Tab-separated table of C-alpha atoms and ligand atoms in Angstrom:
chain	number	residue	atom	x	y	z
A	1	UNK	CA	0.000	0.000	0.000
A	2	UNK	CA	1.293	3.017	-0.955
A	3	UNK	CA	1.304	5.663	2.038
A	4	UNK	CA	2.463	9.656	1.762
A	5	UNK	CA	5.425	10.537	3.403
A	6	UNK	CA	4.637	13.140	6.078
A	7	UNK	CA	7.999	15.196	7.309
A	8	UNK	CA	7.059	16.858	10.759
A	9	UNK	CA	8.692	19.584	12.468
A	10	UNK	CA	9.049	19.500	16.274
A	11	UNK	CA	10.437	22.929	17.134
A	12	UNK	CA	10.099	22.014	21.537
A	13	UNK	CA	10.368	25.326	23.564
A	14	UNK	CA	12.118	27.064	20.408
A	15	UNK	CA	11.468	30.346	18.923
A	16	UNK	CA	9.010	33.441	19.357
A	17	UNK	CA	6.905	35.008	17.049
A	18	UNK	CA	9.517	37.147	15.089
A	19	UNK	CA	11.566	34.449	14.678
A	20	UNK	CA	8.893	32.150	13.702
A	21	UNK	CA	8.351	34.598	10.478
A	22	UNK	CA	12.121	34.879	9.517
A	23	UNK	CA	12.046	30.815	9.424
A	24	UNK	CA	9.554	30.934	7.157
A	25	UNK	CA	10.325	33.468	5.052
A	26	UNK	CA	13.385	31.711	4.580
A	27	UNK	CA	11.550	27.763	4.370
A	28	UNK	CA	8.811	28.054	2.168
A	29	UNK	CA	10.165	29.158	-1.195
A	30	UNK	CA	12.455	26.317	-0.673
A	31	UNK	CA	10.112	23.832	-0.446
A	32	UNK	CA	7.239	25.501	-2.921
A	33	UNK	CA	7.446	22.959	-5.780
A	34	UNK	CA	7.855	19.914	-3.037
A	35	UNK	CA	4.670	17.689	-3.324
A	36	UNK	CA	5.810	14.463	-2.816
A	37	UNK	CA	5.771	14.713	0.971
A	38	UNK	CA	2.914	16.245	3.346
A	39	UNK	CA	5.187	19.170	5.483
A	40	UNK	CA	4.031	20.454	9.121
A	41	UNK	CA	5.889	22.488	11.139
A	42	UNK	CA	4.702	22.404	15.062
A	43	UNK	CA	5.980	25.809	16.746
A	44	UNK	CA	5.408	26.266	20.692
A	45	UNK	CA	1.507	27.830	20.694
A	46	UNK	CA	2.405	31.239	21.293
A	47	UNK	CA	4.274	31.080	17.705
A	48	UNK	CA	0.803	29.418	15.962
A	49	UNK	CA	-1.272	32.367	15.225
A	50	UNK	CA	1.646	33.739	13.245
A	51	UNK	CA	3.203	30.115	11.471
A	52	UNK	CA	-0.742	29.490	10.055
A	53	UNK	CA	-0.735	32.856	8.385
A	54	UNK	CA	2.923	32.943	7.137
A	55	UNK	CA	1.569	29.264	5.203
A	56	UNK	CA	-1.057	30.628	3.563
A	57	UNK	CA	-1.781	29.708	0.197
A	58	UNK	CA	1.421	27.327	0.800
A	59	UNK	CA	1.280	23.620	0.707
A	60	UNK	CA	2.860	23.538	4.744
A	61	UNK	CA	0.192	22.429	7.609
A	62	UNK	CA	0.870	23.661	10.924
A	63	UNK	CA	0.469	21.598	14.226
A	64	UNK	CA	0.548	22.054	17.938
A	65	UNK	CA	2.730	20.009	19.970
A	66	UNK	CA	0.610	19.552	22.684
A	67	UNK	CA	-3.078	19.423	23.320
A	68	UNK	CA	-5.468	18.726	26.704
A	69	UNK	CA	-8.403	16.482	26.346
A	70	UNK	CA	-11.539	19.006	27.526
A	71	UNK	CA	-12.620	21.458	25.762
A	72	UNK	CA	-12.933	24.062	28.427
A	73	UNK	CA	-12.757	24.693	31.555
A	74	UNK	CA	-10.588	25.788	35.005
A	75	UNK	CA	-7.769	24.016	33.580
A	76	UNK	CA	-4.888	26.653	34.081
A	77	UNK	CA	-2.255	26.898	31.469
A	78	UNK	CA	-3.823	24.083	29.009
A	79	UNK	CA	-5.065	24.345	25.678
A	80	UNK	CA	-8.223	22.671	24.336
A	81	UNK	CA	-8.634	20.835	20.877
A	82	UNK	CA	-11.276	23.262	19.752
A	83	UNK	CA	-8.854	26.305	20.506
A	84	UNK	CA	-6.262	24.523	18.101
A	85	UNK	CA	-8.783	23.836	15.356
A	86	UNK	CA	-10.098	27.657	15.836
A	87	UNK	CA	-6.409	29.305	15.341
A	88	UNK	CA	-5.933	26.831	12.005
A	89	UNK	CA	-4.052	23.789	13.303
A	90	UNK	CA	-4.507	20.670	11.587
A	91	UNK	CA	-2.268	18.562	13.694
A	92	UNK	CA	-0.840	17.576	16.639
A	93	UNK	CA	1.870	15.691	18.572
A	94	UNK	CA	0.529	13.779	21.457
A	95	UNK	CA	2.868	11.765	24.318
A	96	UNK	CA	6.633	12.929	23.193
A	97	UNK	CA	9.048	11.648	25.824
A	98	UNK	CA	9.937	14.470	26.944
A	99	UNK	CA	6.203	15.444	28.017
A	100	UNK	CA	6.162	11.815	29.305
A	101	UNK	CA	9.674	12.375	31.194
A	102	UNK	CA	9.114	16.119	32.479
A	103	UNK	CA	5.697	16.818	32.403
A	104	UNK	CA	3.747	13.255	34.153
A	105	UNK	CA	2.347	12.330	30.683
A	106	UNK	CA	1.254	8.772	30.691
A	107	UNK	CA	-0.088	6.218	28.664
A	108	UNK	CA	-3.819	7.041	29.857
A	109	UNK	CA	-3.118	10.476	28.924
A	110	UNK	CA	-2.125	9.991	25.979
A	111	UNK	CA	-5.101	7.908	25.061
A	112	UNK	CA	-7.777	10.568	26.598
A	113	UNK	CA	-5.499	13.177	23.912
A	114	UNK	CA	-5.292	10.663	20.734
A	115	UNK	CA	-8.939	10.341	21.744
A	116	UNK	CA	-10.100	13.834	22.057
A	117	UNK	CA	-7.603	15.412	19.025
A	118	UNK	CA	-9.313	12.693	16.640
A	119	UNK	CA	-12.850	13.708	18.057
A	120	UNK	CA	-12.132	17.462	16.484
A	121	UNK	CA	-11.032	16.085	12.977
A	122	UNK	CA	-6.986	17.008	14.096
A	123	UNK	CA	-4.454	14.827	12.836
A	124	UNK	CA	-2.518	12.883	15.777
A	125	UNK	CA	1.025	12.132	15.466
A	126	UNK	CA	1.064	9.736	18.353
A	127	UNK	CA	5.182	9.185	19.754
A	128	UNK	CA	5.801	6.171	20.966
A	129	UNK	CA	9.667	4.543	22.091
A	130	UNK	CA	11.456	3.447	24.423
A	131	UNK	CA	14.471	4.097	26.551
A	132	UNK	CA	17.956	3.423	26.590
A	133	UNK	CA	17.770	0.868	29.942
A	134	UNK	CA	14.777	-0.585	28.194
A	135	UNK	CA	16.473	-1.283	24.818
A	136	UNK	CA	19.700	-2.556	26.835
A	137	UNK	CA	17.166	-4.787	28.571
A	138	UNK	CA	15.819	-6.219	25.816
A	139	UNK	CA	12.383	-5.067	26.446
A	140	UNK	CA	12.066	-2.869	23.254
A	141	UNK	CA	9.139	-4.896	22.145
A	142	UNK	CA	7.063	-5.048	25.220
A	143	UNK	CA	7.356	-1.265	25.525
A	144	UNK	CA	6.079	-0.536	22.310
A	145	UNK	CA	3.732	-3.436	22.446
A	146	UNK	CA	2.145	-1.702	26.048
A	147	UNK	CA	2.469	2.322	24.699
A	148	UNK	CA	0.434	1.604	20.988
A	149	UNK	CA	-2.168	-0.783	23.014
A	150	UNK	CA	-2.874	1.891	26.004
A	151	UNK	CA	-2.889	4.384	23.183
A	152	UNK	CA	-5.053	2.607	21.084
A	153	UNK	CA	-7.951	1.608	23.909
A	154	UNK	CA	-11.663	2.048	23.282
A	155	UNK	CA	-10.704	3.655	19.941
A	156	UNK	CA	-12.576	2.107	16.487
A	157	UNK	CA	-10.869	2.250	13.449
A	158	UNK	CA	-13.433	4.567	11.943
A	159	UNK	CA	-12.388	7.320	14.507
A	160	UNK	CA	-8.663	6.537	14.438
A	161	UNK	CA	-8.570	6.967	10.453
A	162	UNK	CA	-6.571	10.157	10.502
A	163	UNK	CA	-3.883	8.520	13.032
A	164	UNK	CA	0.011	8.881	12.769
A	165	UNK	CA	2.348	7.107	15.008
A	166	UNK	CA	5.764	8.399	15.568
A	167	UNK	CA	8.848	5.659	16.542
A	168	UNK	CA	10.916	7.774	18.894
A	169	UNK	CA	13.306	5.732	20.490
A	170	UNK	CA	14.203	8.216	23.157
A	171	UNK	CA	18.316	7.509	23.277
A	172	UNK	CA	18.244	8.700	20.294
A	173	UNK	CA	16.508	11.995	20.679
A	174	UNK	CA	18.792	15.407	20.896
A	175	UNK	CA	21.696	12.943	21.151
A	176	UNK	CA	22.817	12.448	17.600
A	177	UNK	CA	22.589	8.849	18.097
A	178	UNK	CA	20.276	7.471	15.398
A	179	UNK	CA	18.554	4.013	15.296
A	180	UNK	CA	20.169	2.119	11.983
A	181	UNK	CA	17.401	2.048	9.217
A	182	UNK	CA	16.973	-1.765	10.125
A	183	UNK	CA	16.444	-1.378	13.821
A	184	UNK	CA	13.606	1.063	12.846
A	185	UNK	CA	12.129	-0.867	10.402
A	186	UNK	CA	12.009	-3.710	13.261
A	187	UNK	CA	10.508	-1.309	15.358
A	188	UNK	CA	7.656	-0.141	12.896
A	189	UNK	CA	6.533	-3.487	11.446
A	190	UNK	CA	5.783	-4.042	15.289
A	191	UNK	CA	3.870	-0.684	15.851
A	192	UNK	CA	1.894	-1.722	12.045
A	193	UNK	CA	0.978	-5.456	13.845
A	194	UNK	CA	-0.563	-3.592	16.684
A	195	UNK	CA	-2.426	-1.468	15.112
A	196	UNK	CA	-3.606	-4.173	12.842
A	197	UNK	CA	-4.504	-6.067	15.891
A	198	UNK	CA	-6.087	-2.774	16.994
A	199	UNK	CA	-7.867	-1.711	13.886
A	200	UNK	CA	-7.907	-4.158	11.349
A	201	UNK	CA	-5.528	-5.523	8.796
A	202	UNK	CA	-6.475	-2.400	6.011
A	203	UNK	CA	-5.687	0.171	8.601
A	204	UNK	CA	-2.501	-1.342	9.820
A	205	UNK	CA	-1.133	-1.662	6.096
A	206	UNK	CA	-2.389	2.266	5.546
A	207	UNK	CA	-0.988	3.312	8.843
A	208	UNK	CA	1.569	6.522	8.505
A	209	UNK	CA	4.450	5.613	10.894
A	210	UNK	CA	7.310	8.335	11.173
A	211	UNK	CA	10.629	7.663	12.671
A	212	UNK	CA	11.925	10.324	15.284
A	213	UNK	CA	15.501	10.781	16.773
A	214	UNK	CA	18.438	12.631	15.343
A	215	UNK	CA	17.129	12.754	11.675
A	216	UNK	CA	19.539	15.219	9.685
A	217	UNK	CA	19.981	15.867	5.814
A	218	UNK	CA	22.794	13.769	6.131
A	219	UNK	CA	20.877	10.748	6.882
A	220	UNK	CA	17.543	10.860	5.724
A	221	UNK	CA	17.609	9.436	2.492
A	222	UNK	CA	18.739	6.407	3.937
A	223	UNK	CA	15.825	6.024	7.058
A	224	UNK	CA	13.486	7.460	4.244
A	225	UNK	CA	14.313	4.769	1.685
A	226	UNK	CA	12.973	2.007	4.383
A	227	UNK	CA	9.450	0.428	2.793
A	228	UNK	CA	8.406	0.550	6.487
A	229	UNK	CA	9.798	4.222	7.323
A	230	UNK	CA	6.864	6.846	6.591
A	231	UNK	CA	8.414	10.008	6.980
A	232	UNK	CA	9.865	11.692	9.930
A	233	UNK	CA	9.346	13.988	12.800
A	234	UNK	CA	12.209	16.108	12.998
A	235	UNK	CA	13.238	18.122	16.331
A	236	UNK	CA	16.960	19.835	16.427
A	237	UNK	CA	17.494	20.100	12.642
A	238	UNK	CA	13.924	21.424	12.055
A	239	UNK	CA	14.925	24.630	13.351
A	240	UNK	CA	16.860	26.505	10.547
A	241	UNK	CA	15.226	26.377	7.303
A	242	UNK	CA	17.903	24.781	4.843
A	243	UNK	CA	18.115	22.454	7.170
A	244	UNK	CA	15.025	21.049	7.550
A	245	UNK	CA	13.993	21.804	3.613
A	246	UNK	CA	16.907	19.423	2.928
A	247	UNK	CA	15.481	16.784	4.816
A	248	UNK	CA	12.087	17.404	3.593
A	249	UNK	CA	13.881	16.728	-0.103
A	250	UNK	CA	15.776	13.726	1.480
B	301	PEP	C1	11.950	15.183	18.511
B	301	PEP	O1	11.929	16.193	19.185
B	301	PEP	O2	10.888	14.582	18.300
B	301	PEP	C2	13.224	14.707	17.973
B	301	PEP	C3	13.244	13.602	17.281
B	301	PEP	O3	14.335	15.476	18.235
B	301	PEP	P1	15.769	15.386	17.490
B	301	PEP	O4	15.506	15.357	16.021
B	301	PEP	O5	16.482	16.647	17.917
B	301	PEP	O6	16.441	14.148	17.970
């Protein structure tokens, strides 16, 4: 089946509004005749207002990188799905280890987000991985296996359509250590069988999953090329323009 790359942007607690416009200015005539891939570019919120009308009438989607699962309420400092479809996001990155590692997010929270994000038409990019002790312990698999099935509870296949799942292994995030292009395929054709098991054979083959850790011009032909590698989600390298436009054009 043949599936549309989709290269992400993770820009973490990166940038403000000003600089936000000088990326862009600077990103999107590189990338204006690129239509192979789907592009989005998720800034911190205060930086959204300004990314989704620098993209105007340009083929990038812009994403939050964060999202709560109400949509209103006396829930200081969060921000609801509604508010992120109302300022023009289209997508959003739910459970990245570092919100899991700082910030108490946990499997059930991530499930209540996937759950709520899909329930306002946004497009999830779910981040799953594990750890360095974990991978040293052999227990890779059973992370994985426990982080897409919590994720994936009371969810139907019809309401998951628009899902993306992200392969971070977190050792290699912000380290410049990056998983070989086998050890991420590995890693993905177990994230496809449990969303298969999840969803259904069809949506497993049609699943989107992105590989996330150190990804760099320099190597992302090579993850890219992998059958099972369906784009990327790109944190340190998304941040200056050439960059990130030459791994969009891999
Ligand atoms: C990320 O933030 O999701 C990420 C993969 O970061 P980096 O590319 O810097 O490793």
């Amino acid at each position: 089946m043949s599936r549309k790359k989709l290269i992400a942007a993770n820009w973490k607690m990166y940038k403000d509004p000003a600089q936000t416009k000088e990326f862009f200015h600077g990103f999107l005539p590189m990338v204006a005749k690129h239509d192979r891939d789907e592009i989005v570019v998720c800034p911190p919120y205060i930086d959204l207002h300004a990314a989704i009308e620098l993209v105007k009438g340009s083929k990038v989607a812009v994403g939050a990188q964060n999202v709560y699962w109400k949509t209103e309420g006396a829930f200081t400092g969060e921000i609801s799905p509604t508010m992120l479809v109302a300022v023009g996001c289209t997508h959003v990155i739910i459970g990245h280890s570092e919100r899991r590692q700082y910030f108490g997010e946990t499997d059930d929270t991530v499930n209540l987000k996937l759950k709520a994000a899909l329930e306002h038409g946004l497009t999830p990019i779910v981040c799953v991985g594990e750890v360095l002790e974990e991978r040293e312990a052999g227990l890779t698999e059973d992370v994985l296996r426990r982080q897409c099935m919590r994720a994936f509870s009371t969810l139907s296949a019809r309401k998951a359509a628009k899902l993306v799942v992200a392969y971070e292994p977190v050792w290699a995030i912000g380290t410049g250590k990056t998983a070989t292009p086998e050890m991420a395929s590995d890693a993905h054709v177990l994230i496809r069988g449990e969303a298969a098991k999840a969803f259904g054979d069809d949506f497993g083959a049609g699943l989107r999953i992105l590989y996330g850790g150190s990804v760099k011009p320099e190597n992302a032909k090579a993850l890219m090329s992998q059958e099972e590698i369906d784009g990327a989600l790109v944190g340190g390298a998304s941040l200056d323009p050439k960059s990130f436009a030459a791994i969009v054009k891999y």
